[in-house]
XYZ file of C-alpha atoms in Angstrom:
672
model
C 48.645 187.676 3.663
C 46.882 184.482 2.887
C 49.858 183.255 0.875
C 52.180 184.288 3.570
C 50.283 182.301 6.106
C 50.363 179.098 4.015
C 54.118 179.334 3.696
C 54.629 179.588 7.379
C 52.486 176.568 7.883
C 54.561 174.458 5.546
C 57.745 175.457 7.281
C 56.401 174.472 10.615
C 55.349 171.157 9.167
C 58.840 170.621 7.854
C 60.377 171.500 11.206
C 58.018 169.088 12.915
C 58.827 166.383 10.408
C 62.505 167.049 10.971
C 62.079 166.703 14.672
C 59.999 163.605 14.238
C 62.575 162.080 11.955
C 65.333 162.994 14.345
C 63.471 161.395 17.212
C 62.860 158.317 15.104
C 66.529 158.093 14.289
C 67.440 158.467 17.923
C 64.856 155.804 18.878
C 66.186 153.518 16.158
C 69.666 154.040 17.514
C 68.445 153.249 21.026
C 66.603 150.198 19.773
C 69.737 149.065 17.978
C 71.768 149.486 21.110
C 69.099 147.633 23.111
C 69.084 144.822 20.586
C 72.845 144.602 20.830
C 72.548 144.241 24.592
C 69.650 141.773 24.430
C 71.522 139.281 22.253
C 73.602 137.646 25.069
C 70.632 137.646 27.396
C 68.537 135.831 24.857
C 71.336 133.293 24.436
C 71.425 132.830 28.237
C 67.668 132.337 28.279
C 67.997 129.825 25.482
C 70.593 127.872 27.480
C 68.571 127.967 30.709
C 65.315 127.128 29.069
C 65.669 123.261 29.421
C 66.420 123.467 33.114
C 63.605 125.919 33.620
C 61.386 123.529 31.786
C 62.467 120.695 34.183
C 61.931 122.936 37.158
C 58.391 123.750 36.213
C 57.652 120.142 35.130
C 56.278 119.105 38.598
C 53.733 121.861 38.135
C 52.541 119.876 35.188
C 52.516 116.610 37.248
C 49.376 114.957 38.414
C 47.753 116.982 41.176
C 47.173 113.890 43.403
C 50.801 112.821 43.052
C 51.968 116.288 44.085
C 49.676 116.221 47.108
C 50.811 112.693 48.242
C 54.538 113.326 47.905
C 54.596 115.569 50.952
C 53.377 112.829 53.276
C 55.903 110.341 51.929
C 58.735 112.809 52.443
C 57.653 113.657 55.986
C 57.533 109.960 57.003
C 61.040 109.323 55.673
C 62.685 112.474 56.951
C 61.860 111.726 60.646
C 63.806 108.435 60.984
C 66.541 109.716 58.684
C 66.997 112.781 60.863
C 67.205 110.580 63.997
C 69.815 108.341 62.365
C 71.777 111.393 61.267
C 71.683 112.743 64.800
C 73.096 109.469 66.163
C 75.812 109.519 63.489
C 76.756 112.961 64.710
C 76.851 111.643 68.292
C 79.158 108.780 67.271
C 81.469 111.258 65.624
C 81.454 113.255 68.851
C 82.741 110.215 70.797
C 85.756 109.725 68.552
C 88.117 112.043 70.418
C 87.426 110.378 73.803
C 87.756 106.836 72.472
C 91.029 107.496 70.660
C 92.617 108.789 73.875
C 94.529 106.649 76.423
C 92.122 104.627 78.635
C 94.598 104.838 81.508
C 93.826 108.513 82.061
C 90.237 107.720 83.096
C 89.372 104.059 82.684
C 85.886 104.350 84.158
C 85.062 107.314 81.921
C 86.526 105.544 78.905
C 84.399 102.459 79.542
C 81.319 104.654 79.948
C 81.942 106.372 76.609
C 82.583 103.001 74.993
C 79.261 101.756 76.299
C 77.532 104.785 74.760
C 79.217 103.960 71.458
C 77.956 100.389 71.674
C 74.413 101.650 72.359
C 74.630 104.107 69.447
C 75.838 101.376 67.115
C 73.010 99.116 68.233
C 70.525 101.939 67.450
C 72.092 102.500 64.058
C 72.065 98.808 63.378
C 68.384 98.634 64.213
C 67.234 101.846 62.454
C 69.646 102.772 59.709
C 68.323 100.117 57.361
C 64.717 101.205 57.964
C 65.494 104.869 57.271
C 67.326 103.985 54.070
C 64.414 101.815 52.973
C 61.953 104.669 53.442
C 64.198 107.062 51.523
C 64.443 104.519 48.739
C 60.655 104.318 48.692
C 60.439 108.120 48.266
C 62.873 108.069 45.356
C 60.889 105.283 43.734
C 57.654 107.300 44.183
C 59.207 110.443 42.722
C 60.510 108.465 39.786
C 57.269 106.639 39.114
C 55.177 109.848 39.200
C 57.696 112.024 37.308
C 57.701 114.403 40.218
C 61.468 115.002 40.172
C 64.228 115.509 37.656
C 66.025 112.348 36.486
C 69.490 113.752 37.262
C 68.334 114.624 40.742
C 66.900 111.145 41.226
C 70.130 109.564 39.940
C 72.146 111.479 42.506
C 69.750 110.423 45.275
C 70.067 106.776 44.255
C 73.862 107.038 44.323
C 73.895 108.475 47.840
C 71.424 105.882 49.093
C 73.624 103.097 47.697
C 76.580 104.548 49.593
C 74.478 104.543 52.770
C 73.464 100.934 52.179
C 77.142 99.912 51.728
C 78.019 101.769 54.927
C 75.256 99.993 56.818
C 76.588 96.612 55.727
C 80.124 97.587 56.744
C 81.346 99.577 59.755
C 78.855 102.244 60.774
C 81.486 103.844 63.016
C 84.347 103.730 60.533
C 86.324 101.278 62.725
C 86.073 103.387 65.902
C 84.787 100.488 68.033
C 87.610 98.149 66.981
C 90.170 100.851 67.682
C 88.713 101.421 71.157
C 88.662 97.685 71.901
C 92.278 97.373 70.766
C 93.185 100.103 73.243
C 91.356 98.239 76.002
C 93.208 95.009 75.168
C 96.475 96.883 75.363
C 95.481 98.383 78.720
C 94.531 94.883 79.931
C 98.009 93.650 78.985
C 99.750 96.648 80.579
C 97.866 96.258 83.869
C 98.866 92.594 84.029
C 102.469 93.156 82.975
C 103.127 96.053 85.331
C 101.693 94.182 88.308
C 103.133 90.716 87.551
C 106.531 90.662 89.224
C 108.669 87.471 89.492
C 109.406 86.362 93.033
C 112.799 87.508 94.352
C 114.446 84.278 95.528
C 117.895 84.975 96.871
C 118.353 81.637 98.608
C 116.889 78.275 97.579
C 116.752 77.343 101.278
C 114.212 80.076 101.950
C 111.976 79.315 99.018
C 109.310 77.540 101.022
C 108.848 80.654 103.146
C 108.079 82.893 100.182
C 104.484 83.327 99.038
C 103.746 85.391 95.940
C 101.658 88.502 96.449
C 98.274 88.655 94.720
C 97.405 91.495 92.367
C 96.022 94.518 94.251
C 92.235 94.472 94.557
C 91.795 97.666 92.557
C 93.841 96.168 89.712
C 91.613 93.083 89.720
C 88.561 95.332 89.556
C 90.028 97.197 86.597
C 90.753 93.930 84.812
C 87.212 92.747 85.445
C 85.762 96.022 84.143
C 87.828 95.771 80.956
C 86.844 92.133 80.579
C 83.180 93.086 80.758
C 83.404 95.342 77.723
C 85.707 93.061 75.756
C 83.525 90.017 76.395
C 80.461 92.015 75.302
C 82.257 92.457 71.986
C 83.306 88.801 71.536
C 86.939 89.265 72.574
C 87.099 86.802 75.500
C 89.517 84.456 73.705
C 91.939 87.302 73.082
C 91.744 88.317 76.757
C 92.507 84.772 77.888
C 95.402 84.577 75.443
C 96.896 87.796 76.843
C 96.329 86.716 80.447
C 97.907 83.286 79.929
C 100.877 84.762 78.083
C 101.672 87.345 80.777
C 101.035 85.216 83.868
C 102.747 82.056 82.587
C 105.748 84.161 81.631
C 105.794 85.564 85.160
C 105.733 82.079 86.711
C 108.546 80.926 84.405
C 110.592 83.954 85.436
C 110.062 83.024 89.094
C 111.167 79.442 88.428
C 114.290 80.504 86.545
C 115.936 81.384 89.851
C 115.735 77.697 90.785
C 117.984 76.659 87.880
C 115.632 74.033 86.455
C 117.734 73.130 83.418
C 117.925 69.576 84.760
C 114.237 69.104 83.930
C 115.184 68.908 80.258
C 117.659 66.045 80.738
C 117.018 62.941 78.653
C 117.622 59.272 79.450
C 120.525 59.183 77.010
C 122.331 61.938 78.932
C 123.040 59.935 82.114
C 124.207 56.412 82.871
C 122.056 55.640 85.895
C 119.893 57.225 88.543
C 122.851 57.596 90.898
C 124.406 60.175 88.599
C 121.343 62.432 88.879
C 120.110 61.632 92.385
C 120.992 65.189 93.438
C 118.581 66.474 90.807
C 115.878 64.113 92.047
C 116.188 65.527 95.572
C 115.928 69.052 94.165
C 112.978 68.013 91.996
C 110.830 67.165 95.003
C 111.532 70.500 96.713
C 111.093 72.511 93.528
C 107.838 70.759 92.615
C 106.415 71.380 96.084
C 107.367 75.048 95.921
C 105.912 75.460 92.428
C 102.617 73.773 93.327
C 102.034 75.186 96.799
C 103.134 78.724 96.060
C 103.289 79.612 92.379
C 100.466 77.516 90.922
C 98.338 77.978 94.031
C 98.632 81.744 93.575
C 97.743 81.524 89.876
C 94.752 79.329 90.694
C 93.372 81.906 93.118
C 94.101 84.819 90.805
C 92.355 83.160 87.852
C 89.322 82.664 90.063
C 89.414 86.307 91.195
C 89.708 87.755 87.702
C 87.408 85.415 85.764
C 84.966 84.177 88.427
C 82.041 86.215 87.017
C 82.480 84.574 83.628
C 82.250 80.969 84.760
C 84.175 78.018 86.198
C 85.056 76.500 82.845
C 86.640 79.733 81.662
C 88.915 80.413 84.613
C 89.847 76.750 85.077
C 90.742 76.551 81.399
C 92.826 79.687 81.785
C 94.645 78.263 84.816
C 95.277 74.981 83.010
C 97.008 76.785 80.160
C 99.138 78.826 82.576
C 100.224 75.706 84.480
C 101.083 73.851 81.285
C 103.033 76.732 79.739
C 104.755 77.696 82.999
C 106.411 74.305 83.545
C 104.261 71.712 85.354
C 104.535 69.418 82.329
C 108.341 69.637 82.468
C 108.279 68.531 86.126
C 106.168 65.505 85.252
C 108.323 64.679 82.230
C 111.460 64.641 84.407
C 109.810 62.117 86.714
C 108.954 59.987 83.691
C 112.572 60.209 82.512
C 113.750 58.808 85.851
C 111.346 55.872 85.531
C 112.792 55.095 82.085
C 116.386 54.872 83.356
C 118.285 51.638 83.993
C 117.100 49.483 86.863
C 119.244 49.365 89.981
C 118.673 49.335 93.747
C 119.367 53.061 94.092
C 116.636 53.686 91.538
C 114.162 52.056 93.944
C 114.996 54.649 96.601
C 114.709 57.473 94.085
C 111.362 56.171 92.842
C 110.165 56.101 96.427
C 111.357 59.697 96.811
C 109.353 60.680 93.737
C 106.283 58.840 95.012
C 106.617 60.528 98.409
C 106.776 63.959 96.757
C 103.723 63.263 94.597
C 101.808 61.720 97.478
C 102.567 64.726 99.657
C 101.046 66.965 96.981
C 98.130 64.644 96.174
C 95.429 66.862 97.690
C 96.926 69.949 96.058
C 97.056 68.218 92.665
C 93.446 67.054 92.976
C 92.247 70.534 93.883
C 94.334 72.536 91.427
C 94.353 70.162 88.469
C 91.182 68.151 89.058
C 89.002 70.011 86.550
C 88.141 68.877 83.040
C 90.409 71.583 81.608
C 93.481 69.932 83.197
C 92.980 66.525 81.620
C 96.485 66.504 80.082
C 98.096 67.190 83.460
C 95.895 64.526 85.071
C 96.850 61.922 82.485
C 100.575 62.645 82.788
C 100.384 62.540 86.579
C 98.520 59.220 86.614
C 100.967 57.771 84.114
C 103.930 58.917 86.215
C 102.467 57.453 89.413
C 101.834 54.132 87.680
C 105.356 54.046 86.285
C 106.813 54.858 89.706
C 104.794 52.188 91.519
C 105.374 49.496 88.896
C 109.090 50.279 88.704
C 109.603 50.356 92.488
C 107.685 47.117 93.062
C 109.537 45.346 90.264
C 112.965 46.310 91.593
C 112.060 45.414 95.182
C 110.782 41.928 94.391
C 113.841 41.257 92.189
C 116.402 42.211 94.844
C 116.550 38.734 96.385
C 117.174 37.127 93.010
C 119.907 39.638 92.222
C 121.706 38.956 95.514
C 121.522 35.198 94.928
C 122.930 35.589 91.417
C 126.049 37.197 92.877
C 126.931 33.984 94.697
C 128.525 32.556 91.567
C 131.048 35.385 91.387
C 134.459 34.982 93.077
C 135.167 36.745 96.386
C 137.417 39.840 96.492
C 141.118 39.142 96.178
C 141.998 41.528 99.014
C 139.661 39.938 101.595
C 137.688 43.164 101.809
C 133.977 43.420 102.583
C 132.286 43.031 99.170
C 130.443 46.043 97.897
C 127.341 43.913 97.704
C 127.499 43.162 101.454
C 128.159 46.725 102.572
C 125.586 48.069 100.167
C 122.816 45.595 101.020
C 123.182 46.020 104.786
C 122.905 49.783 104.492
C 120.223 49.498 101.813
C 117.962 47.161 103.787
C 118.304 49.387 106.831
C 117.055 52.272 104.724
C 114.130 50.263 103.377
C 113.029 49.465 106.930
C 113.758 52.936 108.290
C 111.189 55.595 109.108
C 111.871 57.450 105.874
C 111.262 54.650 103.403
C 109.297 51.840 105.041
C 105.914 53.674 105.119
C 106.366 54.769 101.507
C 107.482 51.341 100.291
C 104.583 49.733 102.165
C 102.102 52.082 100.513
C 103.628 51.449 97.085
C 103.453 47.678 97.513
C 99.864 47.878 98.793
C 98.800 49.866 95.734
C 100.716 47.624 93.356
C 99.184 44.437 94.756
C 95.712 46.011 94.801
C 96.015 46.591 91.064
C 96.520 42.848 90.768
C 93.652 42.212 93.201
C 96.108 40.785 95.727
C 96.158 41.554 99.426
C 99.240 42.854 101.214
C 100.453 42.291 104.749
C 103.356 44.111 106.339
C 105.115 40.849 107.097
C 105.586 40.353 103.340
C 107.875 43.378 103.258
C 109.764 42.385 106.416
C 110.147 38.777 105.351
C 111.450 39.795 101.941
C 114.111 42.054 103.489
C 115.114 39.333 105.949
C 115.380 36.893 103.056
C 117.711 39.294 101.274
C 119.969 39.474 104.346
C 119.926 35.699 104.676
C 120.916 35.466 101.003
C 123.875 37.720 101.758
C 124.844 35.342 104.574
C 124.690 32.408 102.183
C 126.848 34.319 99.705
C 129.423 34.922 102.438
C 129.490 31.260 103.381
C 130.133 30.345 99.750
C 132.822 32.971 99.332
C 134.601 31.955 102.547
C 134.919 28.448 101.147
C 136.011 29.690 97.736
C 139.459 30.904 98.876
C 142.452 28.656 98.288
C 144.433 30.491 100.985
C 143.105 29.556 104.474
C 144.581 32.726 105.999
C 142.796 34.939 103.464
C 139.603 32.962 103.984
C 139.761 33.568 107.740
C 140.645 37.220 107.174
C 137.638 37.631 104.840
C 135.296 35.879 107.302
C 136.516 38.038 110.190
C 135.987 41.181 108.098
C 132.448 40.370 107.035
C 131.078 38.964 110.272
C 132.318 42.084 112.041
C 130.719 44.257 109.382
C 127.325 42.575 109.764
C 127.434 42.782 113.549
C 128.592 46.370 113.655
C 126.283 47.804 110.998
C 123.137 45.954 112.006
C 123.418 46.254 115.786
C 121.008 48.890 117.071
C 119.160 49.185 113.767
C 115.612 48.288 112.829
C 116.903 45.448 110.700
C 119.088 44.234 113.579
C 116.057 44.181 115.866
C 114.170 42.030 113.390
C 117.115 39.647 113.002
C 117.371 39.350 116.781
C 120.102 39.530 119.412
C 121.057 35.905 119.004
C 121.688 36.445 115.295
C 123.889 39.459 116.061
C 125.793 37.645 118.831
C 126.385 34.752 116.487
C 128.138 37.028 114.010
C 130.136 38.659 116.785
C 131.249 35.225 117.955
C 132.101 34.209 114.407
C 134.245 37.289 114.111
C 136.114 36.375 117.319
C 136.501 32.785 116.145
C 137.933 33.682 112.755
C 140.110 36.395 114.277
C 141.663 33.891 116.665
C 142.292 31.371 113.917
C 143.693 34.019 111.598
C 146.186 35.299 114.180
C 147.147 31.783 115.252
C 147.761 30.486 111.755
C 149.512 33.551 110.376
C 151.293 36.069 112.564
C 151.089 33.849 115.597
C 153.538 31.455 113.984
C 156.149 34.136 113.354
C 157.623 34.308 116.889
C 158.338 30.570 116.681
C 161.156 31.327 114.285
C 162.959 33.217 117.062
C 163.523 30.187 119.218
C 166.048 30.424 122.049
C 166.634 26.712 121.962
C 170.299 25.829 121.863
C 171.376 29.319 122.808
C 171.035 29.312 126.587
C 172.699 25.964 127.227
C 174.910 26.065 124.178
C 178.541 25.368 124.985
C 179.994 25.443 121.523
C 181.236 28.991 121.739
C 180.222 32.484 120.623
C 180.810 31.864 116.923
C 178.437 28.943 116.857
C 175.799 30.965 118.740
C 176.208 33.801 116.250
C 175.595 31.450 113.321
C 172.495 30.044 114.950
C 171.096 33.540 115.625
C 171.826 34.582 112.047
C 170.034 31.523 110.740
C 166.956 32.122 112.861
C 166.794 35.870 112.117
C 167.169 35.153 108.443
C 164.258 32.726 108.555
C 162.212 35.180 110.607
C 162.872 37.947 108.051
C 162.002 35.700 105.129
C 158.688 34.607 106.634
C 157.883 38.147 107.807
C 158.630 39.675 104.397
C 156.594 37.054 102.594
C 153.633 37.423 104.944
C 153.829 41.208 105.014
C 154.143 41.438 101.254
C 151.079 39.268 100.771
C 148.936 40.870 103.450
C 149.911 44.449 102.700
C 147.398 44.319 99.825
C 144.610 43.006 102.059
C 141.939 45.438 103.179
C 140.150 45.797 106.497
C 137.708 48.692 106.004
C 136.453 48.980 109.584
C 138.909 51.137 111.492
C 138.131 49.733 114.917
C 138.607 46.154 113.768
C 141.740 47.070 111.848
C 143.363 48.833 114.792
C 142.448 46.036 117.183
C 143.756 43.356 114.820
C 147.030 45.214 114.229
C 147.492 45.661 117.971
C 147.019 41.928 118.492
C 149.586 41.222 115.783
C 152.010 43.699 117.381
C 151.455 42.092 120.786
C 152.117 38.677 119.313
C 155.259 39.606 117.402
C 156.977 42.745 118.682
C 157.634 41.802 122.351
C 159.228 38.528 121.286
C 161.269 40.287 118.606
C 162.351 43.029 121.053
C 163.471 40.509 123.681
C 165.268 38.414 121.115
C 167.146 41.372 119.683
C 168.040 42.667 123.106
C 169.520 39.330 124.091
C 171.044 38.128 120.822
C 171.208 41.128 118.597
C 174.742 42.065 119.746
C 175.945 38.729 118.343
C 175.193 39.833 114.795
C 175.462 43.603 115.097
C 179.258 43.361 115.086
C 179.144 41.458 111.829
C 179.807 43.253 108.545
C 176.572 41.868 107.137
C 174.537 42.721 110.231
C 171.821 44.588 108.255
C 171.080 41.357 106.460
C 170.020 39.730 109.732
C 169.065 42.647 111.976
C 166.960 43.923 109.093
C 164.319 45.740 111.118
C 164.527 47.786 114.234
C 161.850 47.133 116.820
C 160.289 50.534 116.095
C 160.271 49.948 112.347
C 158.725 46.516 112.737
C 155.966 47.903 114.942
C 155.262 50.759 112.526
C 154.962 48.366 109.601
C 152.529 46.109 111.436
C 150.362 49.015 112.582
C 150.028 50.192 108.968
C 148.599 46.942 107.666
C 145.144 46.536 106.030
C 144.468 50.197 105.393
C 142.062 50.965 102.517
C 143.750 52.209 99.393
C 142.754 55.591 97.968
C 140.068 55.110 95.340
C 138.924 57.250 92.468
C 135.686 59.151 92.940
C 132.683 57.046 92.037
C 134.489 53.694 92.122
C 132.584 52.513 95.186
C 129.226 52.660 93.527
C 126.470 50.263 94.422
C 125.610 47.206 92.389
C 123.298 48.036 89.550
C 120.891 46.098 87.398
C 121.926 45.537 83.842
C 119.870 46.934 81.023
C 120.260 43.598 79.260
C 118.064 40.656 80.053
C 119.407 37.179 79.558
C 117.089 34.615 81.129
C 114.351 37.142 81.792
C 115.878 38.250 85.108
C 118.001 41.435 85.170
C 121.502 40.807 86.449
C 123.651 43.178 88.428
C 125.886 45.231 86.176
C 129.110 44.096 87.796
C 130.216 40.508 87.332
C 133.369 39.459 89.161
C 133.903 42.962 90.453
C 130.380 43.119 91.858
C 131.524 41.567 95.115
C 134.951 43.120 95.148
């Protein structure tokens, strides 16, 4: 039993060992599987171990450094957060500022002002916040409180912030918004700047340009305020000048001002452009009183809050670019043309136009900004006054120089005589005398010489007296006494007729006028007596009434006398048919006197003795003219011949100077 019990015990031990071994094997298998699974995790831990070491490094840092870092970070984060908040606000304004200002200009300007305020805040605080953040990074680095990679990244971002601070904090948003405002400024001006509709040059003086509407001016001023605050005043002025000067030029284009560009080389004398000079005065007055006056007021309205210098400078540029300089240059061109008497009248016209606008010029262009316009105007006035005075005081010399030229071959009134009589009347008329007086007063004052009105009157009277002396010389210069008398009759009648009832005639006096009327009658009587008055004498009846020799002898005597009459008539008519009597009343009266002297005698003679020769085969040789034909021929004498346009031009001064005194352009033909 005892042995049996020991055996059972050993079996149980073996079973237990088996179980234990089995469990151990199973555990070993589990451990093996666990080890297989733990391998990758251990590798992961090995890889992460350096970073974990860096992460726990601050724990190993100095305790005081760890305690102080919190305060440094808190001081830097506050300003940085405020700056970041403003950056976010700027970004929020982007949509509004990139829209069209026209939709809500007031709102747009308000948003723009907020952007300016935000940028000022950023400009004042961004640098400080960055500096504090840089201080924190430096502290972390010095106390080994942070990882080096982390610190490197922080430094990189802070450098980017510093670059941004030194550049555009808004990424160019402000410039874009200001560009939009400039464009709106231009559009407002362009859309409301309309050239004046001028359908008729006659009505120009009645047209006044409309100002910009008040609300448009207010908009322009509001835009200017923001642009000026951002240093864009010069660009605004440039836009304003460009648009408004272009508008004025467009208004002036309707006036056809191409003549303003004419040069001295493009015309022979002032007479060829005197129509332009008349237009110039009207156009200049219209431009100054209406166009430039309107621009002056508008510049003041738009820029008055900025300052006088600014808006006056703006107006000066508009006036210069719109055409005032071209007007002044044209006047200068006229002063540079050849000297002649007509030029004196045109210079006086120019002076009158400038003098009429003197107050306007002083008010509009009197500022320091208009110095170029002032200088050109003063130069033009000086040229006009000097030129007019020079021509006037030389007139007497020029008339006297014509005395050496021969008289006209046709006995006509010389151009010099007809021109000077009309010319002197104009100088003493209401239109020119006050202007010429003022010009001469100014000119003599420049030389510190006094002026009295009698100087002007006496000079004109001396010119007329010089014309008289010329006539006396020319009357004596003819070889043909009949032509001399004809010429004298012509010219004395011309002086009497064209000076009677005029201002010049009043100054010369009634006795002077009557003297020329009497001279005309005297020379007319002599002319008729010594020329046509002798013709009837060739139709003598002597020997015909008491003749007893028979019809044949009477016929021969009549033939002889008619032949002589025809020869003398033909010769006289042929010669005098080229003579000219320009005054119609004198011509008709003279022809009637000739008819009265010749035709009745010829009619009576032909009635009584014409039948003696009319039966003859050669009757047309002796009865050459019918009474009607003879009368028609005589009534057609002395008529002016058709002339080409421009051939009756006034005497003109030569551009050449011989003895220092300018001569009239025409020589022999000057008195023709």
